[in-house]
Short mmCIF file of C-alpha atoms in Angstrom, two decimals:
data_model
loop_
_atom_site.label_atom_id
_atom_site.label_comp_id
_atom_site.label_asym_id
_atom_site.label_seq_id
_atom_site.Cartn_x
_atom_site.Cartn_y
_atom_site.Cartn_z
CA UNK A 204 147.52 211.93 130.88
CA UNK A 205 144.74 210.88 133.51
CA UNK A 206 141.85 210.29 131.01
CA UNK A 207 139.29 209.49 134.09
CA UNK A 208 136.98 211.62 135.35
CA UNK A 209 137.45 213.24 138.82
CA UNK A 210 135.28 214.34 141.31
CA UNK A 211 135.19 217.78 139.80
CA UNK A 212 133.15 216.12 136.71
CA UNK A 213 129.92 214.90 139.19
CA UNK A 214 127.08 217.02 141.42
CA UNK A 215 126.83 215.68 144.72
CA UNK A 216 124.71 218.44 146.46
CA UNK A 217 122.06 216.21 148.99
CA UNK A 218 123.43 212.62 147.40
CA UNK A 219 124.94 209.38 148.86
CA UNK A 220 128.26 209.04 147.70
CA UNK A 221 130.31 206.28 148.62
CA UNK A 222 134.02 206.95 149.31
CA UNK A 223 136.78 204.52 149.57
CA UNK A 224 139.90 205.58 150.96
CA UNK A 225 142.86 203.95 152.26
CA UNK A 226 142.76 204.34 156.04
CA UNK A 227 145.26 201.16 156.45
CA UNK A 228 147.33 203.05 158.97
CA UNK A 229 149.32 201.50 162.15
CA UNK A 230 147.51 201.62 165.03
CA UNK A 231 149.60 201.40 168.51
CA UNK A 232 147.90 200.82 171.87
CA UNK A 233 144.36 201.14 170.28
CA UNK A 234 145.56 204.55 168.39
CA UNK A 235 146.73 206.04 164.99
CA UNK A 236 150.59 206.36 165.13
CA UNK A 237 151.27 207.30 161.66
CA UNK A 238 148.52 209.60 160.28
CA UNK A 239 149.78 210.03 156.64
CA UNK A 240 147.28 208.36 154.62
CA UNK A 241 144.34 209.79 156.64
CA UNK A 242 146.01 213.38 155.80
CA UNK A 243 146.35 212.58 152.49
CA UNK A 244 142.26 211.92 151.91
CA UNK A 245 141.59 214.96 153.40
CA UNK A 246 141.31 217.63 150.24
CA UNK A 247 138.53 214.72 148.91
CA UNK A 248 136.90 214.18 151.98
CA UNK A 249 136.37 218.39 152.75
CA UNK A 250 135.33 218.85 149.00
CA UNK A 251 132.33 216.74 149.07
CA UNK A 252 131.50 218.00 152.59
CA UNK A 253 131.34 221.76 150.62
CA UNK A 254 129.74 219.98 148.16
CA UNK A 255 127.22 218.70 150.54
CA UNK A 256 127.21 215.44 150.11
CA UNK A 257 126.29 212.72 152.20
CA UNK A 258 129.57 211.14 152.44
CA UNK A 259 130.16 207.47 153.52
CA UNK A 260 133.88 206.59 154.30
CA UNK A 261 135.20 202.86 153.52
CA UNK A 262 138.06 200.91 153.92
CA UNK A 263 140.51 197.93 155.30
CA UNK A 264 142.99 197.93 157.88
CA UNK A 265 145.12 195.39 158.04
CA UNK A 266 144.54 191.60 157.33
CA UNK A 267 142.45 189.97 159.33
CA UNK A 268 141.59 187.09 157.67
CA UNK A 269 137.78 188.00 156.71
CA UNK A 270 136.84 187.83 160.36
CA UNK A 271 136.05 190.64 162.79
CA UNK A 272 139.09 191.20 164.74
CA UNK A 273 138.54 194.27 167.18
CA UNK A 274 142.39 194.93 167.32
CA UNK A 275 141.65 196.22 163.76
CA UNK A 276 138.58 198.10 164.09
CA UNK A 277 138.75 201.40 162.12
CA UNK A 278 136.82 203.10 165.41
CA UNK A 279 140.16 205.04 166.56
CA UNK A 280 140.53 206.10 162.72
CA UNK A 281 136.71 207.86 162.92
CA UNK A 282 137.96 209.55 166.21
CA UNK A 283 141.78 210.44 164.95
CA UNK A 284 139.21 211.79 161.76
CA UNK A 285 137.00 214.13 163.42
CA UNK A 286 139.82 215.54 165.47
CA UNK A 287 141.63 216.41 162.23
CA UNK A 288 138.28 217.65 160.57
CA UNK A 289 136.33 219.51 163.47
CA UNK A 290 133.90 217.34 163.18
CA UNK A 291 131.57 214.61 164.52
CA UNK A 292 131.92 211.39 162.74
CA UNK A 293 129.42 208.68 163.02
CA UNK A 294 130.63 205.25 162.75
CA UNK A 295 128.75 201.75 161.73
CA UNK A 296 129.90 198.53 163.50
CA UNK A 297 129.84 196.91 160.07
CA UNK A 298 130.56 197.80 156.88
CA UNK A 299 127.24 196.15 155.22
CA UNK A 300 123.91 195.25 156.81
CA UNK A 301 120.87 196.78 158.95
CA UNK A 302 123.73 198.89 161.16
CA UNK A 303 125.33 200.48 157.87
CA UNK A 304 122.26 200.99 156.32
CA UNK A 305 120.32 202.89 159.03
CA UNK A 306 123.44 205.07 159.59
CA UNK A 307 123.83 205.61 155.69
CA UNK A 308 120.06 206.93 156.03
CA UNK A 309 120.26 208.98 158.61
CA UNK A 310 123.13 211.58 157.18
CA UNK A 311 122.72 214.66 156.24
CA UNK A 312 124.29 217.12 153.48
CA UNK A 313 127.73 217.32 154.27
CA UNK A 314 127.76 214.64 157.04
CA UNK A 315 130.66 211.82 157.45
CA UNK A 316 130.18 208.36 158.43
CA UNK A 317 132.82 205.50 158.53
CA UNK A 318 131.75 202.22 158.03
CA UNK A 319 133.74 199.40 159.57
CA UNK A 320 136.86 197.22 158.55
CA UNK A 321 135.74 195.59 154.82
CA UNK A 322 138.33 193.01 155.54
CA UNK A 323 136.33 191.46 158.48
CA UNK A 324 133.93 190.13 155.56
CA UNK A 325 135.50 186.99 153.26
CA UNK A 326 133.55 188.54 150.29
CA UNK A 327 135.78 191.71 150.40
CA UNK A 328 139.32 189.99 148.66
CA UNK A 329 136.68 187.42 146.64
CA UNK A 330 135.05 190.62 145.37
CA UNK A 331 131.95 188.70 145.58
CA UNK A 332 129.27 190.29 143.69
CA UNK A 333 126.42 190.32 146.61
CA UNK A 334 128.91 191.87 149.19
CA UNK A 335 129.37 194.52 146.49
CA UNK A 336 126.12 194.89 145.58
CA UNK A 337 125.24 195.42 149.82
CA UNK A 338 127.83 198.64 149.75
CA UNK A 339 126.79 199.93 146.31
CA UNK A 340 123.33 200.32 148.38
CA UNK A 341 124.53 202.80 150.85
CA UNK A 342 125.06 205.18 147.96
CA UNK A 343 124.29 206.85 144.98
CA UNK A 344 127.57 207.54 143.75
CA UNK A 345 131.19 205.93 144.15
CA UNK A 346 134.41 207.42 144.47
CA UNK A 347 138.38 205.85 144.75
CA UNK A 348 140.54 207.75 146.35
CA UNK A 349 142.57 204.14 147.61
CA UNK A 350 145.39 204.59 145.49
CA UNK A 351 146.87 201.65 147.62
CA UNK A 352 144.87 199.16 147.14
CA UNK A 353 143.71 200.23 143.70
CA UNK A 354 145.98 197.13 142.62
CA UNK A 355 143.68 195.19 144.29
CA UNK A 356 139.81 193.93 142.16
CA UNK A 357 138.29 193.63 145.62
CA UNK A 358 134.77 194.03 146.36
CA UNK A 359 135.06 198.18 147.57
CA UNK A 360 137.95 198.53 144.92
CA UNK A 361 136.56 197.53 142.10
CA UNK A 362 133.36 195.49 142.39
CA UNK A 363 131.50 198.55 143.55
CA UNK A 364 132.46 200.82 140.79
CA UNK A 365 130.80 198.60 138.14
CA UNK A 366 127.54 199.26 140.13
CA UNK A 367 127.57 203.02 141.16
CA UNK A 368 129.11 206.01 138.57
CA UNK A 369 132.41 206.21 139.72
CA UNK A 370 135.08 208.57 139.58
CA UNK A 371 138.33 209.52 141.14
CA UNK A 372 139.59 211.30 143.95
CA UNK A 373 142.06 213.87 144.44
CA UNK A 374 144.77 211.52 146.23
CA UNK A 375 143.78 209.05 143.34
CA UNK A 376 144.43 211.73 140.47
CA UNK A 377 147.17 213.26 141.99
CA UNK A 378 149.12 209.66 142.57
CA UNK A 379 148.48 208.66 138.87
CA UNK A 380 148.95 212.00 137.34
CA UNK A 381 152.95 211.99 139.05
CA UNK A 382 154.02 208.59 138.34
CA UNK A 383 152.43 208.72 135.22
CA UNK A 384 153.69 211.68 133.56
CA UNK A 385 157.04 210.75 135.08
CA UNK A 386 157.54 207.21 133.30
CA UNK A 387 155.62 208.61 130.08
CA UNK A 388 158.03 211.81 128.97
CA UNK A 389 160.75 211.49 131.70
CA UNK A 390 163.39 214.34 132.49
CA UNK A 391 166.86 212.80 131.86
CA UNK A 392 169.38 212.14 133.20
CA UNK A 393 166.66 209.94 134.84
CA UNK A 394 167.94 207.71 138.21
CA UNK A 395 166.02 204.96 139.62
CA UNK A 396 166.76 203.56 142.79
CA UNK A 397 165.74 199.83 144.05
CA UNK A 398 165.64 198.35 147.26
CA UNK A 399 163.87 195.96 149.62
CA UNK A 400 164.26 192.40 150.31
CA UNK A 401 163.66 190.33 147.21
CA UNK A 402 163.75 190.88 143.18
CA UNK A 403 161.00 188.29 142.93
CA UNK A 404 158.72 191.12 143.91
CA UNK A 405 160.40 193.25 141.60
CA UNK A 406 161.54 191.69 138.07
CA UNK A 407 158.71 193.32 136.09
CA UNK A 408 159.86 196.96 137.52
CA UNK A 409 163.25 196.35 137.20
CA UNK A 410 163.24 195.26 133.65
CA UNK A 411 160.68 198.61 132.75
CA UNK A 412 162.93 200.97 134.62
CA UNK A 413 166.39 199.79 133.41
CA UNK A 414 164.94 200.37 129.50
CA UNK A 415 163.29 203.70 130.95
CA UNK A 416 165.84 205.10 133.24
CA UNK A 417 170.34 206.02 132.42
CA UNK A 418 170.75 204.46 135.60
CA UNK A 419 169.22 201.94 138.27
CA UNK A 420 170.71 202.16 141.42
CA UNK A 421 170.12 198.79 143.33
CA UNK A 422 170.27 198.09 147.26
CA UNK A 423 168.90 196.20 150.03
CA UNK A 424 168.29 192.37 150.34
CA UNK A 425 167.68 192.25 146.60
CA UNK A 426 171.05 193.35 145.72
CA UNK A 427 172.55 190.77 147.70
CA UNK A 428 170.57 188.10 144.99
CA UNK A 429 172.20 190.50 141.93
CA UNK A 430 176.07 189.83 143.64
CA UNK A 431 175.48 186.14 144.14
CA UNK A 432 174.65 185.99 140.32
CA UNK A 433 177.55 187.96 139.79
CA UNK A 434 179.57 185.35 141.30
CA UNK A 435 180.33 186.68 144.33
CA UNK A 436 180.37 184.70 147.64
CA UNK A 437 177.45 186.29 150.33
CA UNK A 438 177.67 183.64 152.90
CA UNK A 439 174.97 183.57 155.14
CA UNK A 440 173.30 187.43 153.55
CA UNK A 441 169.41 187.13 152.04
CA UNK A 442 169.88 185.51 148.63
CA UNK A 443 166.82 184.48 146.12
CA UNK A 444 168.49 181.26 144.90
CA UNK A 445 165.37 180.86 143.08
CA UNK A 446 165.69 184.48 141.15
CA UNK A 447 169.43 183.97 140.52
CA UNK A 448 169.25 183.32 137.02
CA UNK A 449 166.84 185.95 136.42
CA UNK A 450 169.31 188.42 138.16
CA UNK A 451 171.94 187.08 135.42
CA UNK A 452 169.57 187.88 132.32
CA UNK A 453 168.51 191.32 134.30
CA UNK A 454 172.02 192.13 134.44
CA UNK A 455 172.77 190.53 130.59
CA UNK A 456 171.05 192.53 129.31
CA UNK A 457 171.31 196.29 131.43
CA UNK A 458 173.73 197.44 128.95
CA UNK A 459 175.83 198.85 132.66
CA UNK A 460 173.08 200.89 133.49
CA UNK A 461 171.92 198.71 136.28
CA UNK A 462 174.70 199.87 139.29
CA UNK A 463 175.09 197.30 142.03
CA UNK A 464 176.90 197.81 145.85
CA UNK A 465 180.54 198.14 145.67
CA UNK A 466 180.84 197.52 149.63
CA UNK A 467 178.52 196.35 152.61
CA UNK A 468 178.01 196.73 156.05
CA UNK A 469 178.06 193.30 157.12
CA UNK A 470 176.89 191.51 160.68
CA UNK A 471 177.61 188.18 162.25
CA UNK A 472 173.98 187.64 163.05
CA UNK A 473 170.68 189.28 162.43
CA UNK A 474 169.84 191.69 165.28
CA UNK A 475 170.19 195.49 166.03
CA UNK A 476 173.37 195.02 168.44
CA UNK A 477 174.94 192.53 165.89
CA UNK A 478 178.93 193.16 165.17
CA UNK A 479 179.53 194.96 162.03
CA UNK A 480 182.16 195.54 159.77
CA UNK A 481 182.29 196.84 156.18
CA UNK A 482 183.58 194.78 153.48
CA UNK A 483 183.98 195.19 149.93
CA UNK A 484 181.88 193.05 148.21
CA UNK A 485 184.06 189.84 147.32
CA UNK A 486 184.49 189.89 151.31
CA UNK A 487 182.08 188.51 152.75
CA UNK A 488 183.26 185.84 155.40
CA UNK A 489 181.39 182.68 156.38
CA UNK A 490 178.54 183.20 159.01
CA UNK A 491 178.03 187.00 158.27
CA UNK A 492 175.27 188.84 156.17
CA UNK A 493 174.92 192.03 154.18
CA UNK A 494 172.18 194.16 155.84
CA UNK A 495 173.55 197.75 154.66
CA UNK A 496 175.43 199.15 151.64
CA UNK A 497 178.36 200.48 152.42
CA UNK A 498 180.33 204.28 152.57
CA UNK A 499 181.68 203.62 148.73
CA UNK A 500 178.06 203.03 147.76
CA UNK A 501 176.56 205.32 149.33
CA UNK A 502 179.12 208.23 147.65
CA UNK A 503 178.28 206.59 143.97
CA UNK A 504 174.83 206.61 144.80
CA UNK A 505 174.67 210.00 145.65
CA UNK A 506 176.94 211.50 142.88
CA UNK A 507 173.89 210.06 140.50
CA UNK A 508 171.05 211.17 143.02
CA UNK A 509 172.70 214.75 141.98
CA UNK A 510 173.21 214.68 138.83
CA UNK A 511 169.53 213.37 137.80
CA UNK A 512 166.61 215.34 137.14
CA UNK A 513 164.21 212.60 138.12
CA UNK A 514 164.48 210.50 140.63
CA UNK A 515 162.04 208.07 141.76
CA UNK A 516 162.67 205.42 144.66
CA UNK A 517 161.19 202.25 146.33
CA UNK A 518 162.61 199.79 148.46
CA UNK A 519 165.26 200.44 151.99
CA UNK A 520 168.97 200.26 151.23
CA UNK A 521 169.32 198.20 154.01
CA UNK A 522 167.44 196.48 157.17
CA UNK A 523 166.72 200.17 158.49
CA UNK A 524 164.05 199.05 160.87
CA UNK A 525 167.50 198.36 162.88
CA UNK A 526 168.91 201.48 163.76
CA UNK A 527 172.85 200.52 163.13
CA UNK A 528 171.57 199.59 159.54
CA UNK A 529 169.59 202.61 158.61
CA UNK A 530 172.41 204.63 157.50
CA UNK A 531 172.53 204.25 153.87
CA UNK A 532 168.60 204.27 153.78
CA UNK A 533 169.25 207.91 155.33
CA UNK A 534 172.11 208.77 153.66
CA UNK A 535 169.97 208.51 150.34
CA UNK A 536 166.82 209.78 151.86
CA UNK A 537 168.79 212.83 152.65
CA UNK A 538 170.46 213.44 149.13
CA UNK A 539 167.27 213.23 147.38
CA UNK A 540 165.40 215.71 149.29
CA UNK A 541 168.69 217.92 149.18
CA UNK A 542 168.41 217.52 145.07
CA UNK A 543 166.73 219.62 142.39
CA UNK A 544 165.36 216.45 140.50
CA UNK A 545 161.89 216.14 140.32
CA UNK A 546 161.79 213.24 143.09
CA UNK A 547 158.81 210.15 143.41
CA UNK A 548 158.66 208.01 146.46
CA UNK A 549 156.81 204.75 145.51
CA UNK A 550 155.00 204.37 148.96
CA UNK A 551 155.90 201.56 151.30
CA UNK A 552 159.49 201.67 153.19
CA UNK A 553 160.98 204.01 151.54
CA UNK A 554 158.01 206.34 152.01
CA UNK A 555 158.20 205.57 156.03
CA UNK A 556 161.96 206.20 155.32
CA UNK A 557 160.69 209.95 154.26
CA UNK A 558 158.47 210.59 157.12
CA UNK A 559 160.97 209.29 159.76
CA UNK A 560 163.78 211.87 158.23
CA UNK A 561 160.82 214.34 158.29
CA UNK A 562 161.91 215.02 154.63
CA UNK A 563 158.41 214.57 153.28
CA UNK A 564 157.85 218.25 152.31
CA UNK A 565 161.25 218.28 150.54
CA UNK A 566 159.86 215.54 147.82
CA UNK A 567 158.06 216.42 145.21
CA UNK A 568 155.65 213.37 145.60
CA UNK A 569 155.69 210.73 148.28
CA UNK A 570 152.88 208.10 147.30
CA UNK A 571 150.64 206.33 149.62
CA UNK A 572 150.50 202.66 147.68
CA UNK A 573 153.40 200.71 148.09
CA UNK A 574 152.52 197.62 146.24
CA UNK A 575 149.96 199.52 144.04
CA UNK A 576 152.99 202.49 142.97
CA UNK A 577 155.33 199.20 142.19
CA UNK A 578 152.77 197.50 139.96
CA UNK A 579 152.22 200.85 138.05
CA UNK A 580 155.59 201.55 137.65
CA UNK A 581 155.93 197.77 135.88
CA UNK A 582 153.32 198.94 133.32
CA UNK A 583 150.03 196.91 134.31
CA UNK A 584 147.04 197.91 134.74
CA UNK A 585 145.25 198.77 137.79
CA UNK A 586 141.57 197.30 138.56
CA UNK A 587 140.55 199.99 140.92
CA UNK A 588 141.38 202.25 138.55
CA UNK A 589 140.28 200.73 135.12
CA UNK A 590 136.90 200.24 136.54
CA UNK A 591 136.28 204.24 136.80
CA UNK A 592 134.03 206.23 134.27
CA UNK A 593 136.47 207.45 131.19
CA UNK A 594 136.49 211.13 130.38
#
């Protein structure tokens, strides 16, 4: 149950309102290439314009080390915006200050500006106080609608909302609301499916799910750390040496529901146009690395994918940024969105994954926070969205 209040609970006719969203999108050659998470803002963003409020856009892009760097400038984002919208948006060349003050001022009901990159200030990650203080002055009213980066306590995540009401936005409640209500009362048989590179990133999720879920399907570079502790040889593949005997107590202690690759498709080096074969898993010969699971995985995998009524995934089967070891990212992709299970994407890879298979409108919800949807599932709280007004 989301037990903060929403945008529907405040008045914004003729007010200042604050807005941060998550506009950390890839920019190629100066321009938006992947559009999702601006899309996603939009029902928030066009309710307070018919609301008429005065709204003032915020976020980061990227990491540039709390100094300005114009390669991230969010200026393409305000004109990839009012294409989408219809409408002019005005844009501030810093996110605090004279500039962003005088623009804040100027709007009008139902008016957009975009301030600039947060992130080009220090005082943004240290959530200093004054730096929060200097955006909670644009406004008269604060609203999150970052999902990912409410796992963040940074200055426009979480410092600001102690200093303005604040509420949440509709990408915020929706993304809560789903992977909420999913871990809370589940629909069984319940499949969970891991990937990525490491289970050092992971350990907290994977020890929730495998007491939450009948099955945990694991892939990717972290499986590859779950064989080695199995005692299986992986010559030269991507093993956590450092998480092996926490993969031995994870796996202790799964009473079999945790399900590990059977077979891999293996290379002799680390490249696209690599050689490949596929091995079963006590196969692995010197000088080659796992970088896919294999066909006999991929058919388990999907004979659980089908028989669950929820499903909810994070984390590549493989290195699918290489085309030749994509397939059983795909092959999963594609069973999931083929499947009546209610189905949760948990952001980062896996959600690109989605959108590259243009399966997105096949999933009943794709989320927006990778890191943010991974420390929710593990249980802890999140600072950007603690800090909102309770119901």
């Amino acid at each position: 149950m989301f037990n903060k209040k929403t945008i529907r609970d405040m008045d914004f006719s003729g007010r200042r309102v604050l807005v941060r969203v998550d506009f950390n999108v890839p920019l190629e050659g100066g321009r938006v290439s992947d559009d999702t998470r601006i899309r996603a803002a939009i029902p928030t963003i066009e309710y307070l314009i018919n609301q008429g409020a005065k709204v003032i856009l915020c976020s980061h892009l990227g990491r540039p080390k709390g100094t300005p760097d114009p390669k991230l400038s969010l200026k393409p984002v305000a004109e990839y915006l009012g294409t989408l919208l219809d409408k002019a948006i005005s844009f501030s060349d810093d996110c605090i200050g004279e500039q962003a003050a005088q623009h804040a001022a100027k709007l009008g009901a139902g008016e957009l500006l975009l301030l600039e990159n947060t992130r080009f200030h220090p005082e943004e990650k240290a959530n200093d106080p004054d730096f929060a203080q200097q955006l909670a002055d644009l406004a008269d009213l604060y609203v999150n609608d970052a999902f990912g980066s409410a796992h963040r306590a940074h200055a426009s995540t979480e410092g600001v909302a102690h200093l303005l009401p604040a509420v949440a936005g509709f990408l915020m409640e929706k993304e809560i609301k789903y992977l909420g209500e999913a871990l809370a009362d589940p629909a069984h048989p319940f499949v969970a499916i891991l990937g990525g590179a490491k289970i050092s990133d992971k350990i907290g999720v994977v020890k929730r799910l495998v007491d939450l879920a009948d099955s945990l399907l694991i892939g990717g570079g972290m499986a590859n750390t779950f064989l080695a502790a199995e005692g299986y040889e992986m010559a030269d593949s991507l093993v956590e040496q450092e998480a092996l005997e926490t993969a031995k107590e994870l796996l202790a202690t799964s009473k079999n529901r945790l399900l590990l690759p059977s077979d891999l498709v293996i290379a002799d080096r680390f490249e696209n146009g690599a050689q490949t074969q596929v091995v079963a898993v006590d196969s692995v010969p010197q000088g080659w690395r796992a970088l896919d699971i294999g066909p006999k995985t991929i058919d388990s995998f999907q004979v659980k994918v089908k028989q669950a009524k929820l499903v909810v995934w994070n984390g590549p089967m493989g290195v699918f940024e290489f085309e030749n070891f994509a397939h059983g990212t795909y092959a999963i992709a594609n069973t999931i969105a083929a499947s009546e299970a209610i189905s949760i994407i948990g952001g980062g890879d896996s959600a690109a994954a989605i959108q590259r298979a243009g399966l997105a409108d096949r999933i009943s919800h794709v989320s927006t926070g990778g890191g943010a949807s991974l420390e929710f599932l593990e249980g802890k709280t999140l600072p950007g969205v603690a800090a909102l007004l309770d119901r």
